[in-house]
């Protein structure tokens, strides 16, 4: 069957050969793409690869340019970022419809953890280990973002990081490749929903490709140097998971990798991503990263940068203007193959067709849908659920004279002194990479408001005590007096929302300002202290912790922060979070992560001073290990069994353990499975997360948890980068975190 369809906006006659099945739809789109491509001039092709930021907000160094609208009208722009809202996107799309070929614009935005409804930071969400909730968070973000005329989010950020000095650790899923890969896939599926043809989805963008989280010194934008094995074993798998989940786009990274900037790295973008992984989406550069190859010392000038970027597989140039300035001439001079240019244009046009923008460039810019999604109560409720699940209980000692009952949860009749710079802070709850709206103060729930929503105001006292990050101690006296009138003191400490994030690397992870001094001053009153730590990363707070009876890590929890924290403080939600990243004792321990190699002189956790791999001035163990998190109840693991201790070839191993809730309240435990390969042709980590199950039990209830293990779980990259498993002895470990596990040994032969 053959039919002809007019693309009414572009006036293009797109001759289609219609077939009856979905592969025809694919061929149809490819043929539509070619029919447009064949009409394009070199300048128009370069225009599709050109992306500017809107002038309403900027997320990188600004280039003053008052010709953007004219360039849109001339077809010299394929995409814009930092343009949100039906009105603005519709206006700019109308300008695009004035261009010769009327190719629609793509609108992209950093919707990292929420658009109108702000969810907890991605690192906080990772602490929930709840893949469904994480996917729902991304799904809701996509519904709200697409309702505002935006087609594309620059997320998920899937960079593995083992260095909390790096400010962008807040944006990812922590240190573990297995957990990070599952979360990457969940977020991509959440953003892209039922597929790009739907108006409640946005294109995902797996970033930053690749190994950006391994910057030397934890300094943002810094160099990365690592073995191919480390790259493949630890840093690439979450990107592969995102690609397999259907991520429509990738974004490359600012760092150089082994001396070659990621933006100009053919091995990463053409050999691995577009070659071995057969990725059919497109790669956008990071902000001006193509032009920044000059500063790297990799490109002579912007013309050379354009040549290097396109030949390496960077399809779209965000903000550097190298492509629009130089590609037509570079093609004419034969310095850039027309095939590279056409391939990049095809990849971008294909996504515009898949989104349906050629059929209707304004389909996402729908006033009614924007209104519908603007304050969606279901979204707000979901944000509160996600926030509760993200909170990690690090300590909960009994009050003096109590046995078996922690300081938390609080009771409604206790007089509570709320002290600290975050009690009434509003915007800080949004964290970095969040959207700001005029009515934020009315709709964001700070701790103070969350507590008023929960208990009788007569039982709440307040004093700020100190600021976040200065030397002013004038508020101490009032705070001390307030504490003295209470039964228990809840102190909010941590870092401001802009102390973690892009370009926010910190050499010190200590509590800023005079927060430690305030806590010590309050401790002198003898009142029990509950610490709430607000941060985008692991902080170092040993001094504060020594004064606290209980500690909740509350990250930056978004719109519903105050309600979620109050839910946990009063036990309406029993905290279940588990750390997705190791918390160091000092900066001197960094990098410190659980799945390290043994070394020839392995050190025990605690102090040792004799020829082992340890410090002479610090125990080897972290402050809090990967996977760690307490509950208001207690759990016991018993009856750890293996279906066999000697397996062969493709047999399957079943590991089971009984989990019992031995406490007084219902609670959720995340049962974690770790495996160690005791001998390999390359050394293997002392343990690796290979599975986890979340189990909710009532007091006294028990449940048998089982894991199925195959040789797939034993595979690794050897010294030849062959991904396979080796026969030998293994340790199977199950427990509540990466430190507290029960261990059994097995042998697995070919
Ligand atoms: C920034 C970030 C990147 C973001 C982009 C657009 O520099 O590195 O993650 O998506 O620019 O804002």
XYZ file of C-alpha atoms and ligand atoms in Angstrom:
762
model
C 0.000 0.000 0.000
C 1.344 3.397 -0.745
C 0.132 6.737 0.536
C 1.196 10.326 0.537
C 1.046 12.547 3.585
C 1.609 16.279 3.674
C 3.548 17.585 6.653
C 1.224 20.575 6.915
C 3.641 22.843 8.754
C 6.660 22.368 6.642
C 4.765 22.196 3.393
C 6.921 19.202 2.702
C 5.590 16.410 0.610
C 6.810 13.378 2.373
C 6.286 10.381 0.179
C 5.721 7.371 2.334
C 5.630 3.742 1.456
C 3.106 2.623 4.026
C 3.329 -0.973 5.240
C 1.129 -2.706 7.700
C 3.607 -3.349 10.544
C 5.751 -1.411 13.067
C 8.986 -1.948 11.109
C 7.282 0.002 8.327
C 6.654 2.825 10.815
C 10.436 2.768 11.525
C 11.250 2.714 7.802
C 8.672 5.467 7.304
C 10.362 7.684 9.863
C 13.771 6.997 8.348
C 12.433 7.836 4.929
C 10.756 10.973 6.295
C 14.103 11.957 7.789
C 15.853 11.451 4.483
C 13.201 13.355 2.601
C 13.850 16.362 4.853
C 17.613 15.898 4.887
C 17.735 15.919 1.106
C 16.169 19.401 1.049
C 18.644 20.906 3.528
C 21.569 23.203 2.786
C 24.861 22.770 4.651
C 23.959 25.805 6.782
C 20.567 24.314 7.672
C 22.236 21.012 8.551
C 24.700 22.787 10.825
C 21.721 24.649 12.294
C 20.144 21.398 13.469
C 23.300 20.655 15.456
C 23.252 24.062 17.102
C 21.729 24.586 20.578
C 21.512 27.751 22.648
C 20.225 28.525 26.102
C 17.168 30.741 26.379
C 17.799 34.113 27.983
C 15.490 33.503 30.931
C 18.008 31.430 32.917
C 21.499 30.067 32.403
C 23.224 26.879 33.573
C 26.708 27.693 32.349
C 29.014 30.561 31.306
C 26.855 33.041 29.334
C 27.566 34.150 25.755
C 25.756 37.428 25.057
C 23.913 36.931 21.787
C 20.894 39.001 20.782
C 20.535 37.299 17.412
C 19.097 34.019 18.721
C 15.532 34.728 17.548
C 16.774 35.730 14.107
C 18.831 32.539 13.943
C 15.723 30.519 14.830
C 13.859 32.186 11.973
C 16.741 31.394 9.626
C 16.812 27.721 10.565
C 20.228 28.080 12.242
C 19.068 26.574 15.564
C 17.851 23.029 16.168
C 17.236 23.197 19.891
C 17.081 25.450 22.927
C 17.460 24.782 26.627
C 16.276 26.751 29.644
C 13.015 27.672 27.905
C 9.967 26.425 29.800
C 6.246 27.113 29.709
C 3.615 26.886 27.024
C 3.808 30.568 26.169
C 7.584 30.756 25.610
C 7.900 27.409 23.830
C 4.944 28.219 21.570
C 6.411 31.622 20.679
C 9.834 30.203 19.795
C 8.265 27.359 17.839
C 6.304 29.915 15.845
C 9.593 31.604 14.961
C 10.937 28.212 13.839
C 7.891 27.839 11.590
C 9.046 30.975 9.762
C 12.218 29.209 8.609
C 12.438 27.836 5.072
C 11.972 24.200 6.026
C 9.969 24.810 9.202
C 11.897 22.152 11.141
C 10.578 22.223 14.741
C 12.797 23.172 17.663
C 13.608 20.743 20.484
C 13.300 22.197 23.991
C 15.535 20.664 26.685
C 15.739 21.312 30.424
C 17.651 20.038 33.450
C 14.767 18.308 35.170
C 16.979 16.309 37.504
C 14.608 15.678 40.403
C 11.336 17.347 39.599
C 9.815 20.189 37.643
C 6.934 21.869 39.493
C 6.893 19.200 42.227
C 10.445 18.865 43.527
C 11.488 15.387 44.610
C 14.448 14.513 46.844
C 17.906 14.827 45.309
C 18.760 11.831 43.107
C 21.328 10.644 45.677
C 18.619 10.805 48.338
C 16.204 8.870 46.125
C 18.930 6.278 45.639
C 18.957 5.844 49.438
C 15.414 4.491 49.145
C 16.629 1.524 47.028
C 12.994 1.573 45.833
C 13.184 1.277 42.048
C 9.444 1.632 41.546
C 9.318 4.836 43.582
C 12.346 6.184 41.701
C 10.719 5.398 38.370
C 7.488 7.073 39.523
C 9.452 10.175 40.515
C 10.869 10.419 36.997
C 7.448 9.656 35.485
C 5.839 12.535 37.405
C 8.695 14.857 36.463
C 8.114 13.973 32.821
C 4.361 14.586 33.063
C 4.931 18.049 34.528
C 7.828 18.936 32.220
C 6.119 17.872 28.992
C 2.990 19.764 30.073
C 5.161 22.875 30.073
C 6.151 22.459 26.429
C 9.531 20.800 27.064
C 10.469 17.686 25.059
C 13.689 16.563 26.725
C 15.338 16.393 30.120
C 19.096 16.304 30.637
C 18.748 13.375 33.000
C 19.367 10.818 34.427
C 22.862 11.622 35.532
C 24.370 8.149 35.881
C 27.944 8.965 36.868
C 29.368 6.595 39.461
C 31.272 8.537 42.109
C 33.410 7.414 44.986
C 34.487 10.917 45.971
C 32.089 13.053 48.057
C 34.315 16.095 47.590
C 32.755 16.232 44.099
C 29.663 18.407 44.355
C 27.764 16.522 41.668
C 27.624 13.355 43.731
C 24.195 14.751 44.737
C 22.971 14.225 41.183
C 23.635 10.532 40.741
C 22.980 7.203 42.442
C 26.177 6.906 44.486
C 29.160 4.575 44.337
C 27.788 1.221 43.306
C 27.631 0.042 39.702
C 24.918 -2.602 40.258
C 22.542 -0.254 42.119
C 23.450 2.641 39.821
C 22.623 0.599 36.721
C 19.204 -0.408 38.035
C 18.423 3.190 38.991
C 19.618 4.494 35.618
C 17.188 2.184 33.825
C 14.333 3.060 36.189
C 14.796 6.769 35.600
C 14.983 6.414 31.810
C 11.764 4.354 31.826
C 10.130 6.929 34.058
C 11.024 9.830 31.801
C 10.146 8.106 28.537
C 7.033 6.330 29.758
C 5.126 4.570 27.010
C 7.258 6.041 24.249
C 8.191 9.293 22.533
C 4.935 9.637 20.612
C 3.063 10.404 23.843
C 2.674 13.957 25.134
C 3.289 13.019 28.769
C 6.880 11.923 28.191
C 10.237 13.596 27.693
C 13.361 12.266 26.034
C 15.870 11.052 28.594
C 19.542 11.953 28.383
C 22.087 9.653 30.027
C 24.960 11.784 31.257
C 27.841 12.563 31.532
C 29.506 10.188 29.128
C 31.872 9.182 30.577
C 33.613 8.717 33.937
C 32.994 12.349 34.968
C 32.562 11.223 38.592
C 36.175 10.086 38.819
C 37.651 13.592 38.465
C 41.005 13.818 40.209
C 40.681 15.349 43.683
C 36.913 15.438 43.389
C 37.417 18.749 41.613
C 34.666 19.381 39.075
C 35.716 19.398 35.406
C 39.097 17.895 36.369
C 40.964 15.176 34.502
C 40.142 11.480 34.714
C 42.745 8.819 34.276
C 41.766 5.194 34.598
C 42.414 1.790 33.155
C 40.085 0.488 30.428
C 39.196 -2.277 32.893
C 38.037 0.186 35.558
C 36.093 2.103 32.894
C 34.276 -1.007 31.678
C 33.864 -2.639 35.100
C 32.701 0.339 37.155
C 31.814 3.458 35.129
C 30.246 2.311 31.848
C 27.578 -0.201 33.015
C 25.027 2.441 34.167
C 25.311 4.081 30.721
C 24.765 0.730 29.050
C 21.742 0.162 31.290
C 20.359 3.554 30.269
C 20.913 2.757 26.596
C 19.255 -0.637 26.981
C 16.312 1.067 28.703
C 15.902 3.139 25.540
C 17.493 6.460 26.442
C 16.847 8.721 23.454
C 19.952 10.832 23.986
C 23.312 10.940 25.738
C 25.308 13.912 26.941
C 29.064 13.819 26.954
C 31.194 15.119 29.790
C 33.562 17.991 30.487
C 36.456 15.823 31.605
C 39.286 14.485 29.572
C 39.521 10.701 29.840
C 43.059 9.336 29.661
C 44.114 12.531 27.903
C 41.269 12.831 25.399
C 38.326 15.142 26.190
C 35.089 13.126 26.262
C 33.596 15.582 23.736
C 36.294 14.701 21.242
C 36.582 11.078 22.254
C 35.879 8.821 19.298
C 36.491 5.694 21.376
C 33.666 6.591 23.750
C 31.137 8.032 21.314
C 31.679 6.182 18.066
C 33.445 2.916 18.986
C 31.517 2.128 22.173
C 28.219 4.031 22.173
C 27.271 4.165 18.465
C 29.331 1.153 17.448
C 29.454 -1.691 19.979
C 26.253 -0.609 21.739
C 24.463 0.347 18.476
C 22.956 3.491 20.018
C 20.595 5.174 17.512
C 19.841 8.372 19.425
C 22.003 11.445 19.462
C 24.752 12.875 21.663
C 24.549 16.447 22.897
C 27.715 18.099 24.147
C 27.804 19.473 27.612
C 27.613 23.260 27.949
C 30.224 24.694 25.537
C 32.333 21.557 25.954
C 33.125 21.459 22.225
C 34.710 24.907 22.339
C 36.359 24.011 25.645
C 38.608 21.532 23.838
C 40.715 24.627 23.152
C 41.241 25.177 26.890
C 41.933 21.436 27.216
C 44.776 21.936 24.754
C 43.186 19.455 22.377
C 41.875 21.886 19.703
C 43.716 24.840 18.158
C 40.600 26.961 17.623
C 36.825 26.630 17.308
C 37.111 25.394 13.739
C 39.443 22.624 14.851
C 37.124 21.944 17.818
C 34.147 21.589 15.473
C 36.101 19.162 13.314
C 37.207 17.088 16.336
C 33.771 17.112 17.962
C 31.783 15.984 14.961
C 34.310 13.384 13.855
C 34.284 11.957 17.399
C 30.495 11.620 17.379
C 29.260 14.689 19.278
C 26.054 15.346 17.369
C 24.757 18.565 18.944
C 26.785 21.580 20.068
C 25.394 23.126 23.259
C 26.279 26.793 23.425
C 29.797 26.775 21.952
C 28.682 27.995 18.486
C 31.577 26.033 16.917
C 29.344 23.924 14.677
C 27.190 26.702 13.258
C 30.243 28.841 12.597
C 32.500 26.274 10.968
C 30.868 23.035 9.828
C 29.620 24.224 6.396
C 33.095 25.470 5.492
C 34.819 22.397 6.980
C 32.631 20.177 4.781
C 33.355 22.297 1.715
C 37.080 22.037 2.468
C 36.771 18.279 2.879
C 38.001 18.454 6.469
C 34.744 16.980 7.759
C 32.938 14.180 5.952
C 29.428 15.046 4.818
C 28.473 11.555 6.061
C 29.289 12.612 9.645
C 27.208 15.754 9.311
C 24.301 13.891 7.717
C 24.450 11.163 10.370
C 24.224 13.744 13.154
C 21.338 15.552 11.442
C 19.499 12.259 10.821
C 19.804 11.300 14.491
C 18.313 14.619 15.603
C 15.550 14.712 12.965
C 14.622 11.126 13.820
C 13.891 12.111 17.415
C 11.837 15.104 16.268
C 9.765 12.768 14.097
C 9.440 10.199 16.897
C 8.222 12.945 19.228
C 5.600 13.845 16.609
C 6.866 17.402 16.263
C 6.755 17.378 12.473
C 3.089 16.436 12.628
C 2.407 19.114 15.233
C 5.292 21.298 16.479
C 2.994 22.684 19.191
C 1.665 19.367 20.524
C 3.539 19.746 23.852
C 2.629 23.402 24.276
C -0.860 22.918 25.590
C -2.209 25.488 28.066
C -4.911 23.182 29.429
C -2.504 20.344 30.145
C -0.046 22.742 31.768
C -2.754 23.976 34.110
C -3.884 20.423 34.867
C -0.393 19.379 35.980
C 0.552 22.563 37.793
C -0.297 21.575 41.379
C -1.257 17.960 40.966
C -2.077 16.603 44.463
C -1.069 13.074 43.484
C 2.336 14.373 42.516
C 2.751 16.167 45.824
C 1.726 13.035 47.703
C 4.236 10.989 45.700
C 6.982 13.484 46.576
C 6.180 13.064 50.263
C 6.336 9.255 49.942
C 9.648 9.431 48.102
C 11.059 11.831 50.690
C 10.123 9.566 53.589
C 11.777 6.600 51.891
C 14.950 8.597 51.249
C 15.651 9.431 54.897
C 18.370 7.322 56.541
C 18.438 6.653 60.289
C 22.113 6.579 61.314
C 21.781 6.480 65.099
C 19.004 5.999 67.619
C 20.180 5.450 71.186
C 17.744 5.044 74.085
C 16.989 8.069 76.224
C 18.670 7.986 79.657
C 16.927 5.412 81.823
C 15.129 3.812 78.876
C 15.919 0.284 77.676
C 15.312 -0.935 74.164
C 13.481 2.232 73.112
C 15.322 4.741 70.976
C 15.168 8.485 71.325
C 13.089 8.327 68.141
C 10.270 8.279 67.339
C 9.153 11.314 69.319
C 5.785 11.336 71.078
C 3.101 13.985 70.649
C 3.261 15.035 74.299
C 6.980 15.809 74.279
C 8.003 19.455 74.220
C 10.351 19.737 71.286
C 12.870 22.521 70.700
C 13.522 22.948 66.993
C 16.880 24.633 66.604
C 19.107 25.379 63.631
C 19.353 27.299 60.358
C 17.174 24.886 58.414
C 14.116 24.730 60.657
C 12.361 27.471 58.710
C 14.510 27.425 55.564
C 12.311 27.105 52.475
C 14.259 27.078 49.218
C 17.147 25.124 50.721
C 14.851 22.105 50.712
C 14.942 22.137 46.916
C 18.643 21.380 46.691
C 20.698 21.989 43.549
C 19.277 21.493 40.036
C 15.754 22.483 41.030
C 13.255 24.787 39.343
C 12.223 27.931 41.212
C 8.703 29.356 41.132
C 7.357 32.630 42.495
C 5.057 30.905 44.962
C 7.739 28.585 46.352
C 7.439 30.059 49.844
C 3.758 29.124 49.884
C 4.089 25.603 48.565
C 7.380 24.241 49.870
C 6.956 22.654 53.306
C 9.886 23.544 55.590
C 10.480 21.528 58.759
C 8.732 24.115 60.932
C 5.521 23.871 58.875
C 5.749 20.075 58.712
C 5.932 19.933 62.501
C 3.002 22.341 62.910
C 1.044 20.047 60.573
C 1.887 17.126 62.840
C 1.655 18.194 66.495
C 0.184 20.745 68.874
C 2.071 24.032 68.322
C 2.163 24.458 72.093
C 4.685 21.622 72.164
C 7.007 23.263 69.663
C 9.729 25.763 70.522
C 12.040 27.419 68.002
C 15.375 29.175 67.865
C 17.593 29.551 64.812
C 20.807 29.295 66.813
C 23.171 30.116 63.965
C 23.375 30.716 60.243
C 24.440 28.050 57.782
C 27.915 29.243 57.049
C 29.308 32.170 59.018
C 30.992 32.881 62.373
C 28.015 34.519 64.081
C 27.345 32.947 67.491
C 24.954 35.639 68.712
C 22.019 33.234 68.447
C 23.524 30.673 70.801
C 22.147 32.136 74.046
C 18.556 32.098 72.816
C 19.020 28.570 71.464
C 20.382 27.327 74.787
C 17.480 28.877 76.706
C 15.016 27.350 74.275
C 16.633 23.942 74.625
C 16.380 24.114 78.408
C 12.578 24.453 78.160
C 12.240 21.280 76.098
C 12.179 17.521 76.625
C 14.180 16.885 73.475
C 16.070 19.080 71.023
C 15.898 18.575 67.270
C 18.829 20.387 65.647
C 18.961 20.961 61.889
C 22.477 21.181 60.462
C 24.241 20.677 57.148
C 25.055 22.522 53.933
C 23.103 25.092 51.961
C 21.415 23.927 48.760
C 24.165 25.498 46.651
C 27.010 23.871 48.560
C 26.525 20.649 46.576
C 25.994 20.530 42.839
C 27.844 21.583 39.703
C 31.052 23.501 40.332
C 30.533 22.947 44.083
C 33.467 20.703 44.965
C 34.523 21.010 48.595
C 37.959 20.301 50.050
C 36.383 20.037 53.501
C 33.255 17.998 54.256
C 32.948 19.365 57.770
C 29.783 21.091 58.955
C 30.080 24.700 57.815
C 30.113 27.838 59.934
C 29.649 27.465 63.700
C 27.240 24.520 63.558
C 29.539 22.245 65.575
C 29.895 24.917 68.238
C 26.143 25.354 68.458
C 25.616 21.617 68.948
C 28.255 21.465 71.676
C 26.623 24.431 73.411
C 23.194 22.756 73.299
C 24.682 19.462 74.481
C 25.911 21.207 77.618
C 22.271 21.623 78.678
C 22.052 17.838 79.054
C 18.960 17.651 76.867
C 18.787 14.714 74.422
C 19.655 15.797 70.894
C 18.283 14.566 67.571
C 20.361 15.689 64.574
C 18.772 16.245 61.158
C 21.521 16.556 58.542
C 20.590 18.349 55.334
C 23.146 17.878 52.571
C 23.663 16.867 48.958
C 26.550 14.569 49.800
C 28.178 12.653 52.676
C 29.418 15.117 55.270
C 31.823 14.572 58.145
C 30.081 15.203 61.453
C 31.760 12.986 64.034
C 31.920 15.754 66.632
C 28.221 16.535 66.267
C 27.373 12.835 66.258
C 29.120 12.352 69.603
C 26.587 14.730 71.193
C 23.533 13.186 69.509
C 21.221 10.455 70.752
C 19.743 10.095 67.284
C 20.710 11.095 63.747
C 18.589 11.268 60.585
C 20.260 12.007 57.247
C 17.648 14.116 55.500
C 19.560 15.187 52.363
C 17.510 17.807 50.450
C 14.014 16.337 50.223
C 12.148 18.811 48.004
C 8.646 20.253 48.103
C 7.356 17.998 50.887
C 10.511 17.967 53.026
C 8.956 19.190 56.270
C 6.013 16.812 56.141
C 8.226 13.828 55.360
C 10.676 14.599 58.164
C 7.817 15.053 60.631
C 6.337 11.733 59.480
C 9.625 10.032 60.351
C 10.300 11.966 63.561
C 6.934 10.871 64.998
C 7.053 7.319 63.637
C 4.260 7.685 61.101
C 6.906 6.326 58.766
C 9.559 3.980 60.072
C 12.812 5.036 58.323
C 14.055 2.461 55.802
C 16.757 4.294 53.833
C 20.156 2.702 53.169
C 23.253 4.721 52.222
C 24.061 4.508 48.474
C 27.543 5.847 49.149
C 30.204 5.312 51.801
C 30.545 8.052 54.445
C 34.227 8.724 55.225
C 35.579 9.483 58.689
C 37.803 12.224 57.271
C 38.638 13.704 53.891
C 41.928 11.877 54.240
C 40.186 8.550 53.694
C 38.830 9.555 50.298
C 38.403 7.693 47.990
C 36.845 5.081 50.235
C 34.288 2.610 48.949
C 33.054 -0.804 49.995
C 33.907 -2.829 46.889
C 37.649 -2.257 47.067
C 40.372 -4.806 46.346
C 41.934 -6.784 49.177
C 45.591 -5.760 48.562
C 48.474 -8.011 49.646
C 48.265 -6.654 53.188
C 44.592 -6.220 53.931
C 43.727 -4.251 57.048
C 40.930 -5.049 59.437
C 38.383 -2.357 60.094
C 39.750 -1.178 63.367
C 43.064 0.279 64.338
C 46.176 -1.613 63.289
C 49.714 -0.511 63.172
C 51.709 -3.296 61.603
C 52.503 -3.428 57.908
C 48.928 -3.446 56.608
C 47.129 -1.171 54.150
C 45.852 1.332 56.709
C 46.526 4.764 58.194
C 48.483 5.045 61.418
C 46.193 7.832 62.610
C 42.725 6.527 61.758
C 40.742 3.269 61.807
C 40.316 1.782 58.339
C 36.536 1.559 58.487
C 34.331 4.384 57.221
C 32.080 6.457 59.458
C 29.075 4.697 57.893
C 29.338 1.911 55.295
C 27.594 1.521 51.945
C 24.118 0.027 52.413
C 23.861 1.141 56.056
C 20.618 2.375 57.602
C 18.740 1.638 60.837
C 15.062 1.238 61.650
C 12.798 1.955 64.637
C 12.395 -1.784 64.837
C 15.064 -4.484 64.863
C 15.660 -7.300 62.429
C 17.444 -10.606 62.852
C 18.840 -12.785 60.079
C 18.805 -16.535 60.728
C 18.927 -19.846 58.919
C 21.216 -18.766 56.057
C 21.173 -21.666 53.567
C 22.612 -22.455 50.143
C 21.076 -24.972 47.775
C 24.582 -26.316 47.214
C 28.161 -25.532 48.118
C 29.550 -27.112 44.977
C 28.162 -26.149 41.562
C 29.041 -26.861 37.978
C 28.684 -24.849 34.754
C 25.271 -23.324 34.222
C 23.675 -24.651 37.365
C 21.778 -22.185 39.533
C 22.467 -21.464 43.172
C 19.666 -20.538 45.585
C 20.628 -18.647 48.698
C 18.027 -18.176 51.407
C 17.852 -16.531 54.760
C 15.110 -15.927 57.302
C 14.427 -12.341 58.298
C 12.519 -11.689 61.517
C 11.179 -8.412 62.874
C 12.159 -8.681 66.529
C 11.064 -5.170 67.434
C 7.833 -3.416 68.385
C 6.829 -1.725 65.133
C 6.388 -2.631 61.486
C 9.442 -1.962 59.405
C 11.064 -2.400 56.007
C 14.488 -3.993 55.610
C 16.577 -4.005 52.420
C 18.205 -7.424 52.408
C 21.448 -7.204 50.473
C 23.321 -9.946 48.599
C 27.061 -9.599 48.063
C 29.458 -11.965 46.286
C 33.228 -12.262 46.430
C 35.312 -14.074 43.827
C 38.243 -15.257 45.919
C 40.733 -15.786 43.097
C 40.741 -14.297 39.616
C 43.112 -13.668 36.764
C 42.742 -10.087 37.902
C 42.200 -9.245 41.568
C 38.573 -9.014 42.527
C 36.742 -6.762 45.030
C 36.304 -8.012 48.596
C 32.584 -7.961 47.839
C 30.157 -6.724 45.225
C 26.444 -6.014 45.521
C 24.638 -8.547 43.310
C 21.069 -8.323 44.539
C 18.704 -6.839 47.091
C 15.124 -7.336 48.220
C 12.967 -4.970 50.250
C 10.816 -6.713 52.826
C 8.201 -5.170 55.130
C 7.429 -7.168 58.295
C 5.123 -6.704 61.240
C 6.501 -7.171 64.765
C 7.276 -10.840 65.318
C 6.792 -11.713 61.660
C 9.396 -13.755 59.764
C 9.930 -14.319 56.074
C 12.335 -16.460 54.071
C 14.171 -14.333 51.517
C 15.720 -16.114 48.561
C 18.176 -15.047 45.884
C 18.891 -16.961 42.689
C 22.516 -16.768 41.586
C 23.885 -17.784 38.189
C 27.288 -17.502 36.570
C 26.073 -14.208 35.098
C 26.480 -12.786 38.592
C 30.117 -13.885 38.636
C 31.252 -12.230 35.413
C 33.869 -9.492 35.273
C 36.274 -7.885 32.795
C 39.612 -9.646 32.800
C 42.966 -8.202 31.785
C 42.001 -8.665 28.113
C 38.652 -6.941 28.711
C 36.868 -10.234 28.165
C 33.641 -10.232 30.194
C 33.294 -13.699 31.643
C 33.366 -15.726 34.862
C 36.063 -18.010 36.173
C 35.649 -21.255 38.079
C 36.819 -21.284 41.674
C 35.781 -20.419 45.197
C 33.310 -17.704 46.034
C 31.859 -16.167 49.171
C 28.121 -15.590 49.261
C 27.109 -12.883 51.727
C 23.700 -11.700 52.881
C 22.941 -8.957 55.376
C 21.559 -5.518 56.207
C 24.507 -3.534 54.847
C 27.908 -4.039 53.203
C 29.595 -4.593 56.580
C 27.106 -6.696 58.544
C 26.704 -9.857 56.493
C 26.672 -13.598 57.032
C 29.115 -15.485 54.816
C 29.131 -18.919 53.219
C 31.689 -20.334 50.799
C 30.983 -22.268 47.610
C 32.922 -23.782 44.742
C 31.801 -23.280 41.180
C 33.537 -25.284 38.439
C 33.098 -25.201 34.680
C 25.719 21.953 32.707
C 25.819 20.527 33.210
C 24.904 19.572 32.510
C 23.631 20.292 32.135
C 23.986 21.322 31.084
C 22.779 22.167 30.686
O 26.984 22.530 32.638
O 27.100 19.945 33.239
O 24.676 18.459 33.380
O 22.675 19.391 31.621
O 25.043 22.182 31.496
O 22.332 22.909 31.750
